[in-house]
CSV table of C-alpha atoms in Angstrom, one decimal:
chain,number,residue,atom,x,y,z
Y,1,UNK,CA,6.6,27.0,-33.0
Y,2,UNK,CA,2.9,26.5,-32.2
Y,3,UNK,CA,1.0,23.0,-32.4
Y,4,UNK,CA,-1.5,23.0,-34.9
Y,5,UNK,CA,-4.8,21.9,-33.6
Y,6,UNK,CA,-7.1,19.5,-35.6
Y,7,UNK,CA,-10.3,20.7,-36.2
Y,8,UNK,CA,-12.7,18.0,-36.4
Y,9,UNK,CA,-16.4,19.0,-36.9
Y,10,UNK,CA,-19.5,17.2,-35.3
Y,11,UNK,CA,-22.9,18.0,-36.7
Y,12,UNK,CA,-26.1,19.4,-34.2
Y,13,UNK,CA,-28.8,18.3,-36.0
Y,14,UNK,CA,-31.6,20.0,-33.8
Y,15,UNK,CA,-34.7,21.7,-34.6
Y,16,UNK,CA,-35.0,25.2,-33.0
Y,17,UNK,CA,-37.9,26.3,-34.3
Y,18,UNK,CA,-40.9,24.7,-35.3
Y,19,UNK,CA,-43.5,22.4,-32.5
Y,20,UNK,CA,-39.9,21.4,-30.3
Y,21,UNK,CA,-38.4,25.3,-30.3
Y,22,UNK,CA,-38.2,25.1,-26.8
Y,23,UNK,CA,-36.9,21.3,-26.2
Y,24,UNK,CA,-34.3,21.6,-29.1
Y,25,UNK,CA,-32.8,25.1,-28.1
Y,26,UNK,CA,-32.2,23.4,-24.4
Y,27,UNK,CA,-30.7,20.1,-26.5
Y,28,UNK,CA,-28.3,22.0,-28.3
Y,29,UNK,CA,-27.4,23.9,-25.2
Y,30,UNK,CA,-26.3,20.6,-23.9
Y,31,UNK,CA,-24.3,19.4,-26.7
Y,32,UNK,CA,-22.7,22.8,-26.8
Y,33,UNK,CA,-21.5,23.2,-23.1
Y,34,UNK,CA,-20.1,19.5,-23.6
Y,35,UNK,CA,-18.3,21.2,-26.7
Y,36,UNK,CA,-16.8,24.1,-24.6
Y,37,UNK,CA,-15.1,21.8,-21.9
Y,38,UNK,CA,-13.6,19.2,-24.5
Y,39,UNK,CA,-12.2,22.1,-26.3
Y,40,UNK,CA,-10.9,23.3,-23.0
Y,41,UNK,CA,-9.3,20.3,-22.2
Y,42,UNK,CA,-5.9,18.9,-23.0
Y,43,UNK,CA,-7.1,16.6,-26.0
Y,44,UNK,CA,-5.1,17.9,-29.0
Y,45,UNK,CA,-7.5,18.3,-30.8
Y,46,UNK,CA,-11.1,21.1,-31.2
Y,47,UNK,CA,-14.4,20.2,-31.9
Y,48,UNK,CA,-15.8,22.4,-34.0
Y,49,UNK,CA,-20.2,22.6,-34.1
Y,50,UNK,CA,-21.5,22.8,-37.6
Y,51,UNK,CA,-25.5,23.3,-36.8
Y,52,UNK,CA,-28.8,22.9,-39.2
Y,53,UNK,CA,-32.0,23.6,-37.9
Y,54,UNK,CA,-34.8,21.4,-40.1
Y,55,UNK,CA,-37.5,23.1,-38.0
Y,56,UNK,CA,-39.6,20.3,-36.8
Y,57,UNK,CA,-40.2,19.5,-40.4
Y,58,UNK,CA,-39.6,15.5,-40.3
Y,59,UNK,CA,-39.2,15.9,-44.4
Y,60,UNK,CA,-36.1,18.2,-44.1
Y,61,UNK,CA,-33.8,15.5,-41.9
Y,62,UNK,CA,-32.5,13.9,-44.9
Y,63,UNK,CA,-31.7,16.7,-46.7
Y,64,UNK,CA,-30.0,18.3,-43.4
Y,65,UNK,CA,-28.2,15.3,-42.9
Y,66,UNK,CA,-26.8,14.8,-46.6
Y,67,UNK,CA,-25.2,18.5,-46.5
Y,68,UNK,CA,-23.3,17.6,-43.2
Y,69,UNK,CA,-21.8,13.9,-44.7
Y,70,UNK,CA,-21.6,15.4,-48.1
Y,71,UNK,CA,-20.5,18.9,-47.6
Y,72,UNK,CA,-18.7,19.3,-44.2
Y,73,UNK,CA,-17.4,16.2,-44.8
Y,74,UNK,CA,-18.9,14.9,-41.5
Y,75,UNK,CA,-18.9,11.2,-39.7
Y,76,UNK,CA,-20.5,12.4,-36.4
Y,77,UNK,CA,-23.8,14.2,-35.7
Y,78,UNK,CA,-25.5,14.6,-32.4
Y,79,UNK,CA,-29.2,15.1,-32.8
Y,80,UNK,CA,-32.6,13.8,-33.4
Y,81,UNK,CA,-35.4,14.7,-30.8
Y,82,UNK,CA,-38.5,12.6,-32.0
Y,83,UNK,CA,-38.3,9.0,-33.5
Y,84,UNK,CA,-39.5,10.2,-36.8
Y,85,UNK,CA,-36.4,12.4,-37.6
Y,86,UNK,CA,-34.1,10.0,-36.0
Y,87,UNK,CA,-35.5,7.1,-38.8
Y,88,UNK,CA,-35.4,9.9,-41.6
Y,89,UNK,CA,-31.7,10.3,-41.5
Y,90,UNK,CA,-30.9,6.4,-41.2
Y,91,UNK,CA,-30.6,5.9,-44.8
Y,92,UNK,CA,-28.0,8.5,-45.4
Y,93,UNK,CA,-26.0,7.5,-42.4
Y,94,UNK,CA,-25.8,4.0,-43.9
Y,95,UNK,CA,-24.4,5.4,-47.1
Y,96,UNK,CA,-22.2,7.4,-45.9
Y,97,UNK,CA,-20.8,5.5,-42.7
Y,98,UNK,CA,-21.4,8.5,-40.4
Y,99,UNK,CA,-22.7,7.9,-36.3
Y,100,UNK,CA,-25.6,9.4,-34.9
Y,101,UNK,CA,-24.8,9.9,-31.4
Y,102,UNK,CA,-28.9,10.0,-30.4
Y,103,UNK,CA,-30.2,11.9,-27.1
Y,104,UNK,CA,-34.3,11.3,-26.8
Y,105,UNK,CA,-35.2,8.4,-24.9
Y,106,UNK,CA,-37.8,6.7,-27.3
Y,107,UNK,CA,-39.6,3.5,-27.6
Y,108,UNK,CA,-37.4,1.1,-28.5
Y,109,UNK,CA,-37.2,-1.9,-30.9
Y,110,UNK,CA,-34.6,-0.5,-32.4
Y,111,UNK,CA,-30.5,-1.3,-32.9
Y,112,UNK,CA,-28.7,-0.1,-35.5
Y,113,UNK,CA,-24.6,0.0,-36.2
Y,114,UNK,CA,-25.2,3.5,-37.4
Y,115,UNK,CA,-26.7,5.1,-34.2
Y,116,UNK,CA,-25.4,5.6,-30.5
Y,117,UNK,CA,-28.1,5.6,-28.6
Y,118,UNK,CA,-27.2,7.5,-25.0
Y,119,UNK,CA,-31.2,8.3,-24.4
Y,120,UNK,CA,-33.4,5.7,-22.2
Y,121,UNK,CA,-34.3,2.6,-24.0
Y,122,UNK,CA,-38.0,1.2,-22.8
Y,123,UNK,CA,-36.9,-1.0,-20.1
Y,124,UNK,CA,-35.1,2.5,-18.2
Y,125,UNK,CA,-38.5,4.5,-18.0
Y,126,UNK,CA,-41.4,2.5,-19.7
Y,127,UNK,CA,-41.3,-0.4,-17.5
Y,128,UNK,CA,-40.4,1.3,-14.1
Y,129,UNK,CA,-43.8,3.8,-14.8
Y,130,UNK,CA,-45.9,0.6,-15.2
Y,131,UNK,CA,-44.6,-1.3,-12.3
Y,132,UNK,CA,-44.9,1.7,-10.1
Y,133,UNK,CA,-48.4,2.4,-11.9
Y,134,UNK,CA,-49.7,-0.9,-11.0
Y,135,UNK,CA,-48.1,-1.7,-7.7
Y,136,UNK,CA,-49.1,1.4,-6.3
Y,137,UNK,CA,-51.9,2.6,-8.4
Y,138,UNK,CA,-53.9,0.0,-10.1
Y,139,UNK,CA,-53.7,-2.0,-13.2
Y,140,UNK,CA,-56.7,-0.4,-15.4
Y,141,UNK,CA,-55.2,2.9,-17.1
Y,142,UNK,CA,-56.7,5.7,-20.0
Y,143,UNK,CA,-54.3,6.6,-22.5
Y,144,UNK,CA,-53.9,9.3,-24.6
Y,145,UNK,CA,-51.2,10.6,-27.0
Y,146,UNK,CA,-50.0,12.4,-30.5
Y,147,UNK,CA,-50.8,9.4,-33.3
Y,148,UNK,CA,-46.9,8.6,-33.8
Y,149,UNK,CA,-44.5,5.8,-33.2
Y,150,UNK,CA,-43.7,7.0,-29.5
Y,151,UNK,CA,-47.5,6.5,-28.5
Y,152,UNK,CA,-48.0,3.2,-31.0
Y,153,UNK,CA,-45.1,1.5,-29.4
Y,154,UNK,CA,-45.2,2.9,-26.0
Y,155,UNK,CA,-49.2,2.1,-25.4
Y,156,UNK,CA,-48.3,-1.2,-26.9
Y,157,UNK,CA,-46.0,-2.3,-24.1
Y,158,UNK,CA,-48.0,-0.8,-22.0
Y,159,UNK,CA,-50.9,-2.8,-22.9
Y,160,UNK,CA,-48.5,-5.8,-22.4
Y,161,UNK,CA,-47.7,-5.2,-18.9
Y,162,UNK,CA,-50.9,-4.2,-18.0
Y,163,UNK,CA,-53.4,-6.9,-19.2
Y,164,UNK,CA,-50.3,-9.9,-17.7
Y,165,UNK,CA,-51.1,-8.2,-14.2
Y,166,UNK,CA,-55.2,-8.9,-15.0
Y,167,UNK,CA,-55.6,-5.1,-15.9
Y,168,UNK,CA,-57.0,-3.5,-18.9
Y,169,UNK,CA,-56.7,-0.4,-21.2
Y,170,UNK,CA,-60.0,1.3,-20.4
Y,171,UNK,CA,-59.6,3.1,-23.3
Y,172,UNK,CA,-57.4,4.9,-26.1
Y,173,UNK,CA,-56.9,8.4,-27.5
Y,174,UNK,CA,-54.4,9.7,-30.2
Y,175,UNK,CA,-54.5,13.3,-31.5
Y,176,UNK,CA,-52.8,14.4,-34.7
Y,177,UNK,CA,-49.6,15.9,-33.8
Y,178,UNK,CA,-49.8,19.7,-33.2
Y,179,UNK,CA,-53.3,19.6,-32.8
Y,180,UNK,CA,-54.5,21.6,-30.0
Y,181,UNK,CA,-58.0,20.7,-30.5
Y,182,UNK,CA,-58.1,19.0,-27.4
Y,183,UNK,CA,-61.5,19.3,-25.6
Y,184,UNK,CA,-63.2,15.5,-26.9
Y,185,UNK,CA,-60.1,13.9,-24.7
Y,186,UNK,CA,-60.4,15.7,-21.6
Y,187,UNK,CA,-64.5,15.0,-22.1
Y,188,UNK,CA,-63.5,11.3,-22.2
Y,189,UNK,CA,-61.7,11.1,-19.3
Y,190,UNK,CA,-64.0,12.4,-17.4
Y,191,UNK,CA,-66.9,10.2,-18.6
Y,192,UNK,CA,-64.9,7.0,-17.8
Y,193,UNK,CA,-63.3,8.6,-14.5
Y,194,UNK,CA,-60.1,6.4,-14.7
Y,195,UNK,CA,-57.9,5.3,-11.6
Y,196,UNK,CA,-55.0,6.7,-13.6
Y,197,UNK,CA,-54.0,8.7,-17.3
Y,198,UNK,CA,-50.9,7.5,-19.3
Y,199,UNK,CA,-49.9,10.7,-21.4
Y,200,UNK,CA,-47.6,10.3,-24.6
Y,201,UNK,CA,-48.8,13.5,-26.4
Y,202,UNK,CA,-46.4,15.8,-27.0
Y,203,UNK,CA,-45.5,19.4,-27.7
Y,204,UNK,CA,-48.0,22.1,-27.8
Y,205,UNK,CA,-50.7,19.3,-28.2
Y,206,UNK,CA,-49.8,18.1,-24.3
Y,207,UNK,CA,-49.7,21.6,-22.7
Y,208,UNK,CA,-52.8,22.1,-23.9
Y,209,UNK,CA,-54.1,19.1,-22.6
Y,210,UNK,CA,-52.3,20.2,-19.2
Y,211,UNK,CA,-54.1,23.1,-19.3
Y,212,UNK,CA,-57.7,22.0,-20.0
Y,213,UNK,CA,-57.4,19.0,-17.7
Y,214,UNK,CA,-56.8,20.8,-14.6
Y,215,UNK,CA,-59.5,22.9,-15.3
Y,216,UNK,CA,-61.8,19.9,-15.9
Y,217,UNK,CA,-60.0,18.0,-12.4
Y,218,UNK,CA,-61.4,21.1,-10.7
Y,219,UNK,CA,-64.9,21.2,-12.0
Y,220,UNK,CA,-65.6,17.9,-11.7
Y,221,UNK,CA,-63.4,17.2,-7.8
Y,222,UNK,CA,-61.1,14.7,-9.9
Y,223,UNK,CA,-58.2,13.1,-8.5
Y,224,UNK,CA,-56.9,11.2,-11.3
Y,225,UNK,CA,-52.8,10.6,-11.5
Y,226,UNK,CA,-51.4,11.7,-14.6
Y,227,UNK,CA,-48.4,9.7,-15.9
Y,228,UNK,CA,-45.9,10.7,-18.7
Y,229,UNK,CA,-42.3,9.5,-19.9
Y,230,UNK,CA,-41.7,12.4,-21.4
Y,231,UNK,CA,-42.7,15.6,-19.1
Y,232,UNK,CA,-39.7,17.5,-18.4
Y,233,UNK,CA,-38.5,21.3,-16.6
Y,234,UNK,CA,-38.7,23.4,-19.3
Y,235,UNK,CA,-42.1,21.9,-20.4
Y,236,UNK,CA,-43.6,22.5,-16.6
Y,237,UNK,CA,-42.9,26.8,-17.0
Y,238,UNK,CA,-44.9,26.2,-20.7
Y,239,UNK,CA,-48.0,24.8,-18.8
Y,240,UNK,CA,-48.3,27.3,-16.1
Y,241,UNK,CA,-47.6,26.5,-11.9
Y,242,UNK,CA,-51.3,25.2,-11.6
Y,243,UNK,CA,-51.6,22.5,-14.2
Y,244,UNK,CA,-48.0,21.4,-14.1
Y,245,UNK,CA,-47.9,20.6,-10.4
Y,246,UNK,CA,-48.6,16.7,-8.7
Y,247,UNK,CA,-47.7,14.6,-12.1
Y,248,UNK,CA,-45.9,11.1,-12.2
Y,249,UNK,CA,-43.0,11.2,-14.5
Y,250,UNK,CA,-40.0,8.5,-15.3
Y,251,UNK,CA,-36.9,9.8,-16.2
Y,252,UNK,CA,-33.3,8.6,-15.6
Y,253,UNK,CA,-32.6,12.6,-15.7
Y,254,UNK,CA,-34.3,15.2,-13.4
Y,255,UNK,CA,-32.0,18.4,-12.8
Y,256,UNK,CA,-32.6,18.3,-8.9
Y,257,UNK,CA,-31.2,14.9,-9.0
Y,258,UNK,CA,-28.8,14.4,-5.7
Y,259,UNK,CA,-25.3,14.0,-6.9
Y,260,UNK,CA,-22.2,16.5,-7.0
Y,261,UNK,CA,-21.6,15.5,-10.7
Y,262,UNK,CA,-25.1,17.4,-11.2
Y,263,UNK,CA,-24.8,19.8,-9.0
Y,264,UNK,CA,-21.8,21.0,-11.2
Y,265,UNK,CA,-23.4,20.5,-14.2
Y,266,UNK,CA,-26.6,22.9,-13.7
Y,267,UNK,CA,-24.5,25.9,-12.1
Y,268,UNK,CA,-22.1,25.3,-15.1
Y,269,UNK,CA,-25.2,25.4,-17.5
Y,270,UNK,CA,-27.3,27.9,-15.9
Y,271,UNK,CA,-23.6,30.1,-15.6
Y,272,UNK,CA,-23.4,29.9,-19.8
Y,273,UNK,CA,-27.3,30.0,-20.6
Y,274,UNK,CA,-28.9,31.5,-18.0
Y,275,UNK,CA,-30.2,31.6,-15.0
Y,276,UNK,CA,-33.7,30.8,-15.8
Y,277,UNK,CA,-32.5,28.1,-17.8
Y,278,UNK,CA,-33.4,24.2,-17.3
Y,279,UNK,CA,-31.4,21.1,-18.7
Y,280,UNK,CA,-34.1,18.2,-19.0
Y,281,UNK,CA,-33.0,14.6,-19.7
Y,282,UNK,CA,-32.3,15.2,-23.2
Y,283,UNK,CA,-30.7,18.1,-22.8
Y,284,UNK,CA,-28.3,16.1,-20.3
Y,285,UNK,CA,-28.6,13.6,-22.8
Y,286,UNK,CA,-26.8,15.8,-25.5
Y,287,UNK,CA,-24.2,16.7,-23.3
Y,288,UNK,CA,-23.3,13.1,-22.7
Y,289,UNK,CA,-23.5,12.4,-26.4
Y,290,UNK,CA,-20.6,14.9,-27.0
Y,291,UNK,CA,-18.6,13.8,-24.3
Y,292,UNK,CA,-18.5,10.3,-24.8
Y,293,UNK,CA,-17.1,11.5,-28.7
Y,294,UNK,CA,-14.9,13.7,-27.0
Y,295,UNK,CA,-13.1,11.8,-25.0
Y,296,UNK,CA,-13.5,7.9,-27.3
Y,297,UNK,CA,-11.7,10.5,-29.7
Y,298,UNK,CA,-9.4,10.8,-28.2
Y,299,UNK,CA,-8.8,7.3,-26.5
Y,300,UNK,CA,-8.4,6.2,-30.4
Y,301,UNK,CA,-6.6,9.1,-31.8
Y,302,UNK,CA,-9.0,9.7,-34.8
Y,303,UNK,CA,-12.1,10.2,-35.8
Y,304,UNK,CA,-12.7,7.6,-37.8
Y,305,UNK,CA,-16.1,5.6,-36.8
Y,306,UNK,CA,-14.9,1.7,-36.4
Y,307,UNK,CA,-12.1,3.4,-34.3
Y,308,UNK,CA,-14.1,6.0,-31.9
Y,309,UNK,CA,-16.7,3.1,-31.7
Y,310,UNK,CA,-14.4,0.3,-30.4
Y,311,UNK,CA,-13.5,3.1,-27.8
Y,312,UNK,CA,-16.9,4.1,-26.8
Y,313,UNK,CA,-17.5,0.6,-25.5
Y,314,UNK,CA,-14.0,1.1,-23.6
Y,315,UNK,CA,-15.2,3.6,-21.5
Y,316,UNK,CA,-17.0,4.9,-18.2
Y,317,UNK,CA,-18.4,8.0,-18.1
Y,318,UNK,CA,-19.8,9.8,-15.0
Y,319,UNK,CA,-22.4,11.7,-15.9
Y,320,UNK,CA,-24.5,14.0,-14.0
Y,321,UNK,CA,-27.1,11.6,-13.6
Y,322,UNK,CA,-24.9,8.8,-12.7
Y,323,UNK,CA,-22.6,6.5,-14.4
Y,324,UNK,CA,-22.8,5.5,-18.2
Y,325,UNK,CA,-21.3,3.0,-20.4
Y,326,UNK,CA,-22.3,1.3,-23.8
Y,327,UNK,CA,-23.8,-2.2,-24.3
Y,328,UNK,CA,-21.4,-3.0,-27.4
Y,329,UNK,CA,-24.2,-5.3,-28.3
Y,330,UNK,CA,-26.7,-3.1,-28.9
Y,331,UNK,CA,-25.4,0.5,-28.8
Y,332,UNK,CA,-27.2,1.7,-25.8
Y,333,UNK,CA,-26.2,2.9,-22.5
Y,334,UNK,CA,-26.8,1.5,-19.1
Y,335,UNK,CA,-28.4,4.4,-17.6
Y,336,UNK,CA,-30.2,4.9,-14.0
Y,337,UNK,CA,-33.9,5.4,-14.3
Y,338,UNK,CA,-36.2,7.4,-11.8
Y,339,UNK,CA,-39.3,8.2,-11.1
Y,340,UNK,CA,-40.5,12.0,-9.5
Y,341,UNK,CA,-43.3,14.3,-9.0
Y,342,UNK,CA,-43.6,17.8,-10.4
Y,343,UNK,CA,-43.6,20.5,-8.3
Y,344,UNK,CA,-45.1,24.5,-8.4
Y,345,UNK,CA,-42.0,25.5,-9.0
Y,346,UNK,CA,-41.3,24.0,-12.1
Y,347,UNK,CA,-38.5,21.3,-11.1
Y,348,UNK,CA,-39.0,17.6,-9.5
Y,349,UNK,CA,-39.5,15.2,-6.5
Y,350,UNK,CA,-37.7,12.1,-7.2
Y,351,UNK,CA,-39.3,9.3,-4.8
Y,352,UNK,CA,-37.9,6.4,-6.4
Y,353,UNK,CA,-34.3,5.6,-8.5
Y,354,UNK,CA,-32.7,2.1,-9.2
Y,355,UNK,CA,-30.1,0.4,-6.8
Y,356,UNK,CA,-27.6,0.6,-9.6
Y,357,UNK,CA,-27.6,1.6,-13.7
Y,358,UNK,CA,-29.6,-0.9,-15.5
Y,359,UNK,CA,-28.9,-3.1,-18.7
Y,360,UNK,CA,-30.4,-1.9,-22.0
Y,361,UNK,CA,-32.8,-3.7,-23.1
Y,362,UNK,CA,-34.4,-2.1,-26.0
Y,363,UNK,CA,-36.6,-5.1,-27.9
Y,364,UNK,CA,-37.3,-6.2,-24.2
Y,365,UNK,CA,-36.0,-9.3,-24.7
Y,366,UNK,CA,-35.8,-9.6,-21.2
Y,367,UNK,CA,-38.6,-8.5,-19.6
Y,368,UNK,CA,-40.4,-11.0,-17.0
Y,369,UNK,CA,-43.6,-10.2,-16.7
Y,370,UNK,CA,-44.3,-12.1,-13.8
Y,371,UNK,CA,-41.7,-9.7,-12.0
Y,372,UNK,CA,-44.1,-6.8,-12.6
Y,373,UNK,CA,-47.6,-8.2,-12.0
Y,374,UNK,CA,-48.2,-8.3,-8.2
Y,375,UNK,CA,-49.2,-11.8,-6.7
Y,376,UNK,CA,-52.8,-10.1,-5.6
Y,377,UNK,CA,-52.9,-8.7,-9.3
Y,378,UNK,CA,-52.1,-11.8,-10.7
Y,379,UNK,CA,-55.5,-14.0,-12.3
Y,380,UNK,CA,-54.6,-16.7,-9.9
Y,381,UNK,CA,-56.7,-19.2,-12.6
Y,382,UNK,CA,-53.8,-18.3,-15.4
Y,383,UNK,CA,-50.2,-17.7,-15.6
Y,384,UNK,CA,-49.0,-13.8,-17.0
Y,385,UNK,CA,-49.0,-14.4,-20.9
Y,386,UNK,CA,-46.2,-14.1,-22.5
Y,387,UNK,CA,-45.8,-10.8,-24.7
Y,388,UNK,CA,-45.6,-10.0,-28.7
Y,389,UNK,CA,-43.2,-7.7,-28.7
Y,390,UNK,CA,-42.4,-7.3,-32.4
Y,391,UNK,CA,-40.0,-5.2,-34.0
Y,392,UNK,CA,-41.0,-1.9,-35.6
Y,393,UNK,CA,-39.1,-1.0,-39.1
């Protein structure tokens, strides 16, 4: 007599179409290969994918996330690239006591009972950027970014960090989403002729920027570091070889990262999607995601949230990147942050990586400023203030 196999479906909640075509298609690659080895495995059980596609409209989250709870009957959905869709479904996981196992580092100040979150809080990739930025750099930065929480929040820490080391923010651009009107921000740059640019636009808005700034770099002789938390492999082939190459990125996920675990993992991706194919840190992300519910799954024997949760923080999982495992105070993962240099060739240098994976800390409630600002930095007249870091609703 056969075994009958539970079925037990988990929601991708990825747009792939719309501004993030290109991030999300890579996402849900990542959550689906994750799929195909759990289901290949001895669990006794088969995840099965149920996907909606809200395409990049933040309004149609909800909606999307209602018909998995309400219709498939769902408790866990993997998703969520930008903060704004990630806080549109919130309210209808409360109701319905589902768990959003979340991929996209973001900006923090956030921890909620409803929401796994396996992508880098600010502490893994915000901080190391700055404290390479101004040990190595200098402490006086340009910003520029899409006018959403990830660039509010993000330039706000920045800011932080920057003015306790005696720097400054010379000064501050934000774009509307989507707009690739982007000429005034490259003109500004130029004028002020910055030691260094922190970049938190995204989509189509920063390969634009990309484009027109190595352009401008050239015509004026400019050698100005670009920094970004959010440049990834797939977004280097959408620029073009010219304007992608020689930028600063933090990551704790880069796919030429130096471990056997990831090795496997990109022949094993590129073997199902493609050999032109790239998994970027969210896209590693999303695999995690789905194997952490795989296997806490089966560690409790059910589905059920309390019960996959309270096995979640059981377990160690070694990912390609390097190890992972949840802070059960705060539902994030100690991850391994780097930071790397784009290459011509559309993949990444990594110069720097931590000793060891690093505590999540996502209101910062930890962060020593002092440890960041250099002695010769340092306004030797004042001690480094001490931040506001509030938290964003």
């Amino acid at each position: 007599m056969l075994r009958t196999i539970e079925e037990i479906p988990v929601g991708l909640l990825y747009s792939r179409s719309g501004p993030y075509a290109h991030m999300g298609a890579e996402m849900v690659n990542g959550a689906l290969l994750a799929i195909e080895e759990i289901n290949a495995g001895d669990f006794g059980f088969r995840l099965v994918p149920v996907a909606i596609d809200p395409g990049g409209d933040v309004e149609r989250y909800e909606a999307a996330c209602a018909e998995m709870v309400n219709r498939h009957r769902i408790t866990h959905i993997v998703g969520c690239y930008t903060s704004a869709s990630r806080k549109q479904v919130l309210p209808q996981l409360s109701r319905s006591n589902a768990l959003l196992w979340h991929p996209a580092r973001y900006e923090g100040f956030e921890a909620c009972e409803h929401i796994v979150y396996i992508g880098a809080a600010p502490n893994q990739h915000v901080v190391p950027l700055a404290r390479h930025m101004i040990e190595t750099i200098g402490s006086e930065v340009f910003c520029v970014g899409s006018n959403y929480i990830w660039t509010w929040e993000t330039n706000r820490v920045l800011r932080e960090i920057v003015e306790a080391a005696g720097g400054s923010i010379l000064g501050e651009r934000v774009i509307a989403l989507g707009d690739t009107d982007i000429a005034h921000l490259v003109d500004a740059i130029v004028e002020k002729r910055p030691p260094v640019v922190f970049n938190t636009l995204v989509g189509e808005t920063s390969y634009a920027f990309f484009r027109a700034w190595n352009e401008a770099r050239r015509r004026h002789r400019l050698d100005i570091p670009m920094l970004s938390c959010s440049l990834s492999e797939p977004e280097l082939k959408l620029i073009g070889p010219d304007a992608s190459t020689g930028h600063i990125t933090s990551s704790v996920y880069f796919d030429s990262v130096d471990r056997e675990e990831n090795r496997s993992f990109v022949e094993r991706y590129r073997r199902s999607f493609g050999a032109d194919r790239s998994p970027f840190s969210d896209a590693e992300a999303s695999y995690v995601c789905v194997m952490l519910l795989g296997r806490a799954i089966s560690r409790a024997g059910r589905p059920a949230v309390s019960s996959v949760l309270d096995a979640a923080y059981r377990d160690r999982f070694e990912a390609p990147h390097g190890p992972v495992w949840l802070d059960p105070t705060n539902n994030h993962c100690y991850l391994t942050p780097r930071i790397a240099t784009s290459r011509s060739d559309f993949s990444f240098d990594v110069f720097w990586q931590a000793e060891a994976p690093v505590r999540p800390d996502p209101f910062l409630a930890r962060l020593d400023l002092g440890t960041i600002a250099t002695p010769a930095m340092l306004n030797v007249h004042r001690s480094p203030r001490t931040p506001y870091l509030r938290v964003v609703k």
